[in-house]
mmCIF file of C-alpha atoms and ligand atoms in Angstrom:
data_model
loop_
_atom_site.group_PDB
_atom_site.id
_atom_site.type_symbol
_atom_site.label_atom_id
_atom_site.label_comp_id
_atom_site.label_asym_id
_atom_site.label_seq_id
_atom_site.Cartn_x
_atom_site.Cartn_y
_atom_site.Cartn_z
ATOM 1 C CA MET B 1233 261.616 78.039 26.985
ATOM 2 C CA SER B 1234 260.160 80.464 24.438
ATOM 3 C CA ASP B 1235 257.222 79.469 22.226
ATOM 4 C CA VAL B 1236 259.281 79.559 19.096
ATOM 5 C CA GLN B 1237 262.031 77.485 20.684
ATOM 6 C CA ASN B 1238 259.371 75.057 21.847
ATOM 7 C CA GLU B 1239 257.991 74.714 18.347
ATOM 8 C CA PHE B 1240 261.367 74.145 16.727
ATOM 9 C CA GLU B 1241 262.847 72.015 19.505
ATOM 10 C CA GLY B 1242 262.527 68.852 17.392
ATOM 11 C CA LEU B 1243 265.180 70.177 15.041
ATOM 12 C CA GLU B 1244 267.852 69.254 17.540
ATOM 13 C CA THR B 1245 267.076 65.572 17.096
ATOM 14 C CA LEU B 1246 267.999 65.603 13.382
ATOM 15 C CA ASP B 1247 270.640 62.981 12.890
ATOM 16 C CA ASP B 1248 271.655 63.428 9.239
ATOM 17 C CA ARG B 1249 273.189 66.867 9.625
ATOM 18 C CA HIS B 1250 276.847 67.263 8.900
ATOM 19 C CA VAL B 1251 277.385 71.001 9.020
ATOM 20 C CA ILE B 1252 274.166 73.002 8.952
ATOM 21 C CA GLY B 1253 272.491 73.122 12.348
ATOM 22 C CA ARG B 1254 275.521 72.376 14.511
ATOM 23 C CA ARG B 1255 274.130 75.107 16.711
ATOM 24 C CA ILE B 1256 270.606 76.497 16.517
ATOM 25 C CA VAL B 1257 269.375 79.658 18.237
ATOM 26 C CA TRP B 1258 265.811 80.945 18.366
ATOM 27 C CA TYR B 1259 264.429 84.419 18.878
ATOM 28 C CA GLU B 1260 260.832 85.432 19.494
ATOM 29 C CA GLU B 1261 261.750 88.718 17.889
ATOM 30 C CA THR B 1262 264.865 90.149 16.338
ATOM 31 C CA GLU B 1263 265.736 92.848 13.822
ATOM 32 C CA SER B 1264 267.134 90.534 11.145
ATOM 33 C CA THR B 1265 268.471 86.992 11.510
ATOM 34 C CA ASN B 1266 271.085 87.897 8.877
ATOM 35 C CA ASP B 1267 272.492 90.521 11.243
ATOM 36 C CA ASP B 1268 272.504 88.074 14.176
ATOM 37 C CA ALA B 1269 274.372 85.490 12.100
ATOM 38 C CA ARG B 1270 276.812 88.112 10.823
ATOM 39 C CA ARG B 1271 277.654 89.243 14.359
ATOM 40 C CA ALA B 1272 278.310 85.612 15.315
ATOM 41 C CA ALA B 1273 280.490 85.130 12.214
ATOM 42 C CA GLU B 1274 282.527 88.200 13.052
ATOM 43 C CA ALA B 1275 283.002 86.895 16.587
ATOM 44 C CA GLY B 1276 284.495 83.662 15.187
ATOM 45 C CA GLU B 1277 281.490 81.285 15.280
ATOM 46 C CA PRO B 1278 282.143 78.081 13.276
ATOM 47 C CA GLU B 1279 280.024 77.426 10.208
ATOM 48 C CA GLY B 1280 276.685 75.697 10.566
ATOM 49 C CA LEU B 1281 275.015 78.110 12.985
ATOM 50 C CA VAL B 1282 271.272 78.512 12.283
ATOM 51 C CA VAL B 1283 269.421 81.581 13.617
ATOM 52 C CA ILE B 1284 265.613 81.312 13.566
ATOM 53 C CA ALA B 1285 263.139 84.075 14.385
ATOM 54 C CA ASP B 1286 259.399 84.234 14.798
ATOM 55 C CA VAL B 1287 259.290 87.940 13.961
ATOM 56 C CA GLN B 1288 261.797 90.300 12.366
ATOM 57 C CA THR B 1289 261.424 94.018 12.948
ATOM 58 C CA ALA B 1290 263.872 94.909 10.157
ATOM 59 C CA GLY B 1291 263.772 91.842 7.895
ATOM 60 C CA ARG B 1292 265.210 92.654 4.515
ATOM 61 C CA GLY B 1293 265.181 91.218 1.026
ATOM 62 C CA ARG B 1294 267.401 91.806 -1.953
ATOM 63 C CA MET B 1295 267.911 95.279 -3.401
ATOM 64 C CA SER B 1296 267.136 96.944 -0.034
ATOM 65 C CA ARG B 1297 263.528 95.739 -0.042
ATOM 66 C CA THR B 1298 261.841 94.830 3.226
ATOM 67 C CA TRP B 1299 260.731 91.272 3.985
ATOM 68 C CA THR B 1300 257.497 91.136 5.910
ATOM 69 C CA SER B 1301 255.982 88.105 7.576
ATOM 70 C CA PRO B 1302 253.273 87.962 10.250
ATOM 71 C CA PRO B 1303 254.284 86.400 13.612
ATOM 72 C CA GLY B 1304 254.066 82.639 14.006
ATOM 73 C CA ARG B 1305 253.209 81.819 10.407
ATOM 74 C CA ASP B 1306 256.309 81.420 8.304
ATOM 75 C CA ILE B 1307 259.951 80.441 8.358
ATOM 76 C CA LEU B 1308 262.621 83.096 8.808
ATOM 77 C CA PHE B 1309 266.173 81.938 9.329
ATOM 78 C CA SER B 1310 269.829 82.479 8.476
ATOM 79 C CA VAL B 1311 272.674 80.011 8.180
ATOM 80 C CA LEU B 1312 276.335 80.877 8.671
ATOM 81 C CA LEU B 1313 278.589 79.118 6.167
ATOM 82 C CA ARG B 1314 282.321 79.282 5.593
ATOM 83 C CA PRO B 1315 282.771 77.817 2.110
ATOM 84 C CA ASP B 1316 285.923 77.859 0.083
ATOM 85 C CA VAL B 1317 286.098 81.383 -1.369
ATOM 86 C CA THR B 1318 285.645 80.004 -4.907
ATOM 87 C CA ASP B 1319 282.298 78.507 -3.833
ATOM 88 C CA LEU B 1320 280.953 81.750 -2.310
ATOM 89 C CA PRO B 1321 279.032 82.739 -5.487
ATOM 90 C CA LYS B 1322 277.234 79.384 -5.365
ATOM 91 C CA MET B 1323 275.627 79.922 -1.967
ATOM 92 C CA PRO B 1324 272.437 81.475 -3.417
ATOM 93 C CA LEU B 1325 272.142 78.372 -5.594
ATOM 94 C CA VAL B 1326 272.504 76.037 -2.594
ATOM 95 C CA ALA B 1327 269.629 77.875 -0.928
ATOM 96 C CA GLY B 1328 267.405 78.020 -4.025
ATOM 97 C CA LEU B 1329 267.807 74.352 -4.889
ATOM 98 C CA ALA B 1330 267.341 73.204 -1.283
ATOM 99 C CA ILE B 1331 264.163 75.270 -0.919
ATOM 100 C CA ALA B 1332 262.752 74.028 -4.225
ATOM 101 C CA ARG B 1333 263.435 70.372 -3.384
ATOM 102 C CA THR B 1334 261.911 70.826 0.056
ATOM 103 C CA LEU B 1335 258.759 72.441 -1.305
ATOM 104 C CA ASP B 1336 258.402 69.534 -3.770
ATOM 105 C CA GLU B 1337 257.556 67.466 -0.678
ATOM 106 C CA PHE B 1338 254.747 69.802 0.371
ATOM 107 C CA THR B 1339 252.987 70.664 -2.895
ATOM 108 C CA ASP B 1340 252.039 68.716 -6.030
ATOM 109 C CA GLN B 1341 252.591 71.757 -8.220
ATOM 110 C CA PRO B 1342 255.926 72.421 -9.975
ATOM 111 C CA VAL B 1343 258.387 74.490 -7.971
ATOM 112 C CA THR B 1344 260.495 76.761 -10.169
ATOM 113 C CA LEU B 1345 263.232 79.354 -9.702
ATOM 114 C CA LYS B 1346 263.317 82.875 -11.027
ATOM 115 C CA TRP B 1347 266.926 83.946 -11.381
ATOM 116 C CA PRO B 1348 268.683 84.580 -9.141
ATOM 117 C CA ASN B 1349 266.837 83.165 -6.163
ATOM 118 C CA ASP B 1350 263.087 83.616 -6.047
ATOM 119 C CA VAL B 1351 261.308 80.306 -5.507
ATOM 120 C CA ARG B 1352 257.938 80.211 -7.225
ATOM 121 C CA VAL B 1353 254.854 78.025 -7.356
ATOM 122 C CA ALA B 1354 251.794 78.701 -9.536
ATOM 123 C CA ASP B 1355 253.415 81.897 -10.899
ATOM 124 C CA ARG B 1356 253.819 83.402 -7.435
ATOM 125 C CA LYS B 1357 256.741 83.829 -5.109
ATOM 126 C CA ILE B 1358 256.763 81.528 -2.096
ATOM 127 C CA SER B 1359 260.333 81.985 -0.872
ATOM 128 C CA GLY B 1360 263.445 84.076 -1.332
ATOM 129 C CA SER B 1361 266.987 84.173 -0.020
ATOM 130 C CA LEU B 1362 269.356 86.992 0.746
ATOM 131 C CA VAL B 1363 272.977 85.904 0.750
ATOM 132 C CA GLU B 1364 275.468 88.320 2.260
ATOM 133 C CA SER B 1365 279.174 87.669 2.501
ATOM 134 C CA GLY B 1366 281.979 89.156 4.521
ATOM 135 C CA SER B 1367 285.284 88.439 6.124
ATOM 136 C CA SER B 1368 286.833 88.860 9.531
ATOM 137 C CA ASN B 1369 289.879 87.541 11.398
ATOM 138 C CA SER B 1370 288.373 84.069 11.161
ATOM 139 C CA GLY B 1371 288.111 84.216 7.338
ATOM 140 C CA TYR B 1372 285.435 84.535 4.686
ATOM 141 C CA PHE B 1373 281.835 83.763 5.477
ATOM 142 C CA ALA B 1374 278.420 83.750 3.837
ATOM 143 C CA ILE B 1375 275.154 84.427 5.592
ATOM 144 C CA VAL B 1376 272.334 82.626 3.794
ATOM 145 C CA GLY B 1377 269.067 84.205 4.952
ATOM 146 C CA THR B 1378 265.823 82.580 3.850
ATOM 147 C CA GLY B 1379 262.151 83.351 4.190
ATOM 148 C CA VAL B 1380 259.547 80.725 3.267
ATOM 149 C CA ASN B 1381 255.841 81.548 3.238
ATOM 150 C CA VAL B 1382 254.351 78.578 5.049
ATOM 151 C CA ASN B 1383 251.035 79.620 6.605
ATOM 152 C CA MET B 1384 250.705 83.321 5.767
ATOM 153 C CA ASP B 1385 247.631 84.538 3.941
ATOM 154 C CA ALA B 1386 249.040 86.657 1.124
ATOM 155 C CA ALA B 1387 245.579 88.055 0.405
ATOM 156 C CA ALA B 1388 245.710 89.841 3.774
ATOM 157 C CA HIS B 1389 248.777 91.843 2.670
ATOM 158 C CA PRO B 1390 247.786 94.211 -0.151
ATOM 159 C CA ASP B 1391 251.397 95.041 -1.025
ATOM 160 C CA ILE B 1392 252.160 91.432 -1.988
ATOM 161 C CA SER B 1393 248.741 89.855 -2.510
ATOM 162 C CA ASN B 1394 249.157 89.659 -6.311
ATOM 163 C CA ILE B 1395 252.655 88.267 -6.337
ATOM 164 C CA ALA B 1396 253.027 85.994 -3.293
ATOM 165 C CA THR B 1397 251.679 82.641 -2.183
ATOM 166 C CA SER B 1398 252.217 80.236 0.727
ATOM 167 C CA LEU B 1399 252.017 76.499 1.313
ATOM 168 C CA ARG B 1400 248.759 76.997 3.142
ATOM 169 C CA THR B 1401 247.264 78.992 0.264
ATOM 170 C CA LEU B 1402 248.357 76.296 -2.189
ATOM 171 C CA THR B 1403 247.231 73.271 -0.208
ATOM 172 C CA GLY B 1404 244.274 74.719 1.688
ATOM 173 C CA LYS B 1405 245.583 73.442 5.014
ATOM 174 C CA SER B 1406 247.916 74.545 7.752
ATOM 175 C CA VAL B 1407 251.445 73.153 7.378
ATOM 176 C CA SER B 1408 253.906 72.377 10.188
ATOM 177 C CA ARG B 1409 256.764 74.881 10.230
ATOM 178 C CA LEU B 1410 258.877 72.318 12.062
ATOM 179 C CA GLU B 1411 258.484 69.746 9.291
ATOM 180 C CA VAL B 1412 259.344 72.252 6.557
ATOM 181 C CA MET B 1413 262.321 73.560 8.533
ATOM 182 C CA ARG B 1414 263.614 70.074 9.320
ATOM 183 C CA GLU B 1415 263.463 69.047 5.663
ATOM 184 C CA LEU B 1416 264.974 72.312 4.474
ATOM 185 C CA LEU B 1417 267.986 72.209 6.811
ATOM 186 C CA SER B 1418 268.613 68.571 5.889
ATOM 187 C CA GLU B 1419 268.407 69.343 2.180
ATOM 188 C CA MET B 1420 270.709 72.371 2.467
ATOM 189 C CA ASP B 1421 273.166 70.281 4.419
ATOM 190 C CA ARG B 1422 272.921 67.391 1.955
ATOM 191 C CA ILE B 1423 273.875 69.698 -0.913
ATOM 192 C CA TYR B 1424 276.470 71.813 0.897
ATOM 193 C CA SER B 1425 278.292 68.942 2.607
ATOM 194 C CA SER B 1426 278.588 66.657 -0.388
ATOM 195 C CA PRO B 1427 281.124 67.189 -3.198
ATOM 196 C CA GLU B 1428 278.838 65.063 -5.390
ATOM 197 C CA HIS B 1429 275.842 67.356 -4.863
ATOM 198 C CA MET B 1430 277.997 70.489 -5.145
ATOM 199 C CA GLY B 1431 279.319 69.038 -8.423
ATOM 200 C CA THR B 1432 275.856 68.909 -9.985
ATOM 201 C CA LEU B 1433 274.566 72.036 -8.197
ATOM 202 C CA VAL B 1434 274.573 74.432 -11.149
ATOM 203 C CA SER B 1435 272.901 71.991 -13.553
ATOM 204 C CA ASP B 1436 270.314 70.848 -10.969
ATOM 205 C CA TRP B 1437 269.533 74.444 -10.082
ATOM 206 C CA SER B 1438 269.402 75.737 -13.661
ATOM 207 C CA ALA B 1439 267.038 72.898 -14.665
ATOM 208 C CA ARG B 1440 264.399 74.688 -12.568
ATOM 209 C CA LEU B 1441 265.090 78.198 -13.861
ATOM 210 C CA GLU B 1442 262.035 79.639 -15.537
ATOM 211 C CA THR B 1443 264.048 82.698 -16.616
ATOM 212 C CA ILE B 1444 266.065 80.968 -19.352
ATOM 213 C CA GLY B 1445 264.965 81.902 -22.871
ATOM 214 C CA GLN B 1446 262.878 84.824 -21.603
ATOM 215 C CA GLU B 1447 263.171 88.530 -22.268
ATOM 216 C CA ILE B 1448 263.959 90.247 -18.983
ATOM 217 C CA ASP B 1449 264.946 93.598 -17.545
ATOM 218 C CA VAL B 1450 267.901 93.545 -15.208
ATOM 219 C CA ARG B 1451 268.979 96.256 -12.816
ATOM 220 C CA TRP B 1452 272.747 96.294 -12.510
ATOM 221 C CA GLY B 1453 273.649 98.991 -10.010
ATOM 222 C CA ASP B 1454 272.174 102.130 -11.560
ATOM 223 C CA GLU B 1455 271.973 100.605 -15.027
ATOM 224 C CA PHE B 1456 268.921 98.882 -16.530
ATOM 225 C CA ILE B 1457 269.647 96.237 -19.145
ATOM 226 C CA HIS B 1458 267.010 94.672 -21.355
ATOM 227 C CA GLY B 1459 267.912 91.385 -22.962
ATOM 228 C CA ILE B 1460 267.322 87.693 -23.402
ATOM 229 C CA ALA B 1461 268.503 85.301 -20.699
ATOM 230 C CA GLU B 1462 270.465 82.663 -22.592
ATOM 231 C CA GLY B 1463 271.647 80.517 -19.708
ATOM 232 C CA VAL B 1464 273.955 80.426 -16.717
ATOM 233 C CA ASP B 1465 277.685 79.753 -16.504
ATOM 234 C CA ASP B 1466 279.333 77.211 -14.228
ATOM 235 C CA THR B 1467 279.121 79.500 -11.195
ATOM 236 C CA GLY B 1468 275.477 80.470 -11.700
ATOM 237 C CA ARG B 1469 276.067 83.848 -13.367
ATOM 238 C CA LEU B 1470 273.343 84.783 -15.819
ATOM 239 C CA LEU B 1471 274.293 85.004 -19.494
ATOM 240 C CA LEU B 1472 272.242 87.918 -20.785
ATOM 241 C CA ARG B 1473 272.272 88.949 -24.455
ATOM 242 C CA ASP B 1474 271.668 92.696 -24.355
ATOM 243 C CA GLY B 1475 270.068 94.935 -27.000
ATOM 244 C CA SER B 1476 273.399 95.532 -28.768
ATOM 245 C CA GLY B 1477 274.024 91.790 -29.076
ATOM 246 C CA GLU B 1478 276.705 91.745 -26.373
ATOM 247 C CA LEU B 1479 276.683 88.787 -23.978
ATOM 248 C CA ARG B 1480 276.780 90.068 -20.376
ATOM 249 C CA LEU B 1481 277.706 87.943 -17.359
ATOM 250 C CA LEU B 1482 275.697 88.977 -14.314
ATOM 251 C CA GLU B 1483 276.243 87.858 -10.756
ATOM 252 C CA ALA B 1484 273.241 86.981 -8.638
ATOM 253 C CA GLY B 1485 274.221 89.167 -5.736
ATOM 254 C CA GLU B 1486 274.151 92.424 -7.610
ATOM 255 C CA VAL B 1487 271.100 92.541 -9.830
ATOM 256 C CA THR B 1488 267.382 92.164 -9.794
ATOM 257 C CA THR B 1489 265.241 90.884 -12.612
ATOM 258 C CA GLN B 1490 261.756 91.433 -13.784
ATOM 259 C CA LEU B 1491 259.885 89.127 -16.105
ATOM 260 C CA PRO B 1492 257.528 90.894 -18.521
ATOM 261 C CA GLY B 1493 254.194 91.596 -16.840
ATOM 262 C CA GLN B 1494 255.528 91.486 -13.248
HETATM 263 C C1 BTN M 2884 264.357 88.265 -1.293
HETATM 264 O O1 BTN M 2884 263.605 87.494 -1.902
HETATM 265 O O2 BTN M 2884 264.482 89.448 -1.615
HETATM 266 C C2 BTN M 2884 265.148 87.710 -0.147
HETATM 267 C C3 BTN M 2884 264.362 87.620 1.117
HETATM 268 C C4 BTN M 2884 265.160 87.096 2.302
HETATM 269 C C5 BTN M 2884 264.402 87.188 3.605
HETATM 270 C C6 BTN M 2884 265.106 86.460 4.713
HETATM 271 S S1 BTN M 2884 264.090 86.269 6.135
HETATM 272 C C7 BTN M 2884 265.451 85.706 7.084
HETATM 273 C C8 BTN M 2884 266.653 86.546 6.671
HETATM 274 N N1 BTN M 2884 266.742 87.756 7.448
HETATM 275 C C9 BTN M 2884 266.534 88.855 6.703
HETATM 276 O O3 BTN M 2884 266.545 90.042 7.136
HETATM 277 N N2 BTN M 2884 266.325 88.515 5.425
HETATM 278 C C10 BTN M 2884 266.402 87.079 5.227
#
């Protein structure tokens, strides 16, 4: 059994899972867990598969950025979901809310969301998700890929030292990846599997959004839009009032935002 499988073995004993974690696979090293989950989806894998890696050699974030994490420190995983097509745009919200609620259990400081799906504590990013969708003979699917900084030392990585944090940096002690992962999969499953939680998803998620009311710059394809974030609609799209006074509706999957001073 590999070290990483050994460490995460306890996940198989979770008993409150309904969908997420029906099958869990571990890799010591892979290119990107999102690609592994996508290949499985295209081969007809049922929803609920979780792919975990200790190291990714081509981990990616949104807007073609790379996602770096030192071996053995953090959480890197992807979940294959097959929601109703109308719920596909909500998958980034499922991830963001589940991560925020999970991190509430591990830090006393407020956990907030920067639209669309950065999870932040103490003004620094601690987690992000990359949701990719597709379809094959077996129907539509979403790959929800998440990275959570658990024990990394952001100060050791000059490219992110000013903008990132980890649970260890916040609490001053090493945190069990297994415990964070167990709580996070349960929370994702709790939200995704329950019509009640899905019903309040947008309002629960937007209650944590630090972006609302702020002036932001948004990249929409090749276009840059400056405006004020007025809120989100019932699928999580950002309502942005641009410089000409027009209200724009922006989907999470296609844009990136920057708060002033970041
Ligand atoms: C972002 O904040 O830009 C999203 C980061 C998503 C990173 C995770 S790590 C696991 C999964 N595999 C990837 O290649 N990316 C996601």
